[in-house]
XYZ file of C-alpha atoms in Angstrom:
141
model
C 74.184 167.374 49.910
C 71.119 166.161 48.369
C 69.112 163.170 49.265
C 70.285 161.497 46.145
C 73.919 162.008 47.085
C 73.210 160.906 50.600
C 71.489 157.768 49.357
C 74.360 156.999 46.997
C 76.817 157.588 49.799
C 74.741 155.391 52.137
C 74.539 152.695 49.452
C 78.311 152.906 48.961
C 78.932 152.687 52.700
C 76.573 149.716 52.989
C 78.256 148.075 50.007
C 81.703 148.735 51.504
C 80.482 147.377 54.825
C 79.140 144.247 53.100
C 82.448 143.812 51.291
C 84.273 144.200 54.596
C 81.923 141.676 56.266
C 82.492 139.228 53.405
C 86.250 139.779 53.661
C 86.053 139.174 57.417
C 84.003 136.010 56.780
C 86.571 134.801 54.252
C 89.393 135.565 56.653
C 87.584 133.772 59.487
C 86.860 130.833 57.175
C 90.544 130.697 56.177
C 91.607 130.872 59.830
C 89.101 128.172 60.751
C 90.307 125.975 57.888
C 93.921 126.389 59.033
C 92.955 125.507 62.597
C 91.006 122.449 61.435
C 93.974 121.368 59.328
C 96.290 121.895 62.319
C 94.020 119.834 64.554
C 93.838 117.136 61.862
C 97.645 117.068 61.672
C 97.942 116.790 65.437
C 95.283 114.101 65.427
C 97.251 112.135 62.824
C 100.404 112.468 64.942
C 98.510 111.409 68.042
C 96.963 108.484 66.168
C 100.432 107.386 65.025
C 101.730 107.614 68.599
C 98.742 105.645 69.898
C 99.275 102.982 67.223
C 102.939 102.793 68.197
C 102.018 102.528 71.872
C 99.488 99.783 71.104
C 102.159 97.931 69.131
C 104.530 98.133 72.118
C 101.768 97.001 74.481
C 100.953 94.088 72.157
C 104.638 93.172 72.108
C 104.747 93.258 75.902
C 101.609 91.110 76.086
C 103.285 88.638 73.758
C 106.367 88.522 75.992
C 104.187 88.120 79.088
C 102.282 85.302 77.376
C 105.591 83.609 76.521
C 106.716 83.944 80.131
C 103.408 82.491 81.334
C 103.914 79.582 78.940
C 107.396 78.999 80.404
C 106.012 79.196 83.936
C 103.246 76.750 82.999
C 105.854 74.314 81.626
C 107.946 74.635 84.780
C 104.861 74.166 86.926
C 103.922 71.045 84.969
C 107.461 69.710 85.432
C 107.301 70.473 89.155
C 103.931 68.763 89.465
C 105.311 65.716 87.633
C 108.334 65.701 89.951
C 106.041 65.989 92.947
C 103.941 63.079 91.668
C 107.072 60.949 91.195
C 108.270 61.906 94.683
C 104.891 60.981 96.171
C 105.004 57.610 94.423
C 108.544 57.088 95.695
C 107.490 58.101 99.186
C 104.546 55.691 99.046
C 106.878 52.887 97.949
C 109.291 53.769 100.758
C 106.438 53.717 103.288
C 105.364 50.291 102.038
C 108.960 49.052 102.324
C 109.128 50.517 105.815
C 105.908 48.733 106.803
C 107.296 45.483 105.398
C 110.521 46.027 107.347
C 108.532 46.748 110.517
C 106.481 43.589 109.975
C 109.699 41.648 109.410
C 111.241 43.199 112.517
C 108.141 42.285 114.530
C 108.416 38.704 113.268
C 112.125 38.633 114.131
C 111.372 39.953 117.625
C 108.682 37.296 118.068
C 111.120 34.617 116.901
C 113.801 36.014 119.183
C 111.373 36.008 122.118
C 110.423 32.419 121.324
C 114.108 31.490 121.139
C 114.772 33.207 124.472
C 111.826 31.377 126.017
C 113.138 28.116 124.578
C 116.628 28.896 125.841
C 115.242 29.736 129.283
C 113.317 26.451 129.286
C 116.446 24.553 128.193
C 118.472 26.274 130.905
C 115.849 25.356 133.464
C 115.885 21.758 132.193
C 119.692 21.663 132.275
C 119.705 23.103 135.782
C 117.183 20.508 136.885
C 119.215 17.755 135.241
C 122.329 19.091 136.921
C 120.596 18.965 140.290
C 119.534 15.386 139.589
C 123.089 14.460 138.595
C 124.464 16.150 141.714
C 121.929 14.281 143.837
C 122.910 10.978 142.166
C 126.579 11.777 142.669
C 125.999 12.472 146.367
C 124.116 9.223 146.764
C 126.930 7.371 145.069
C 129.475 9.100 147.273
C 127.505 8.224 150.352
C 127.431 4.562 149.385
């Protein structure tokens, strides 16, 4: 083989090698494109799932907020009931104090009446003794 043939053969081999490299690059580019498209598809699916999950979470937050609103209403009603009960209890305590004051006055009146009755009894006893003494003097005469 001559140099010329060798050079042509070398040029052909290099050209074939370049064609093969380009074919490999195209194949790798195609494979990479398919992978990127696959990842993009998965990403879209994942994004849809995340959006769906966020929608469910938002719905749950809405339900929780509604429940908190109900609890707040019940708490307000309980606080109002407690306020009414405290007012009622205060009124009852005032009535009780008035009754105790009245009872104290009745006891004082009762004590005064007992003292008066005791004094009247003592006076009646003394008068009875005087009448008995007069009766004895009359009997003696």
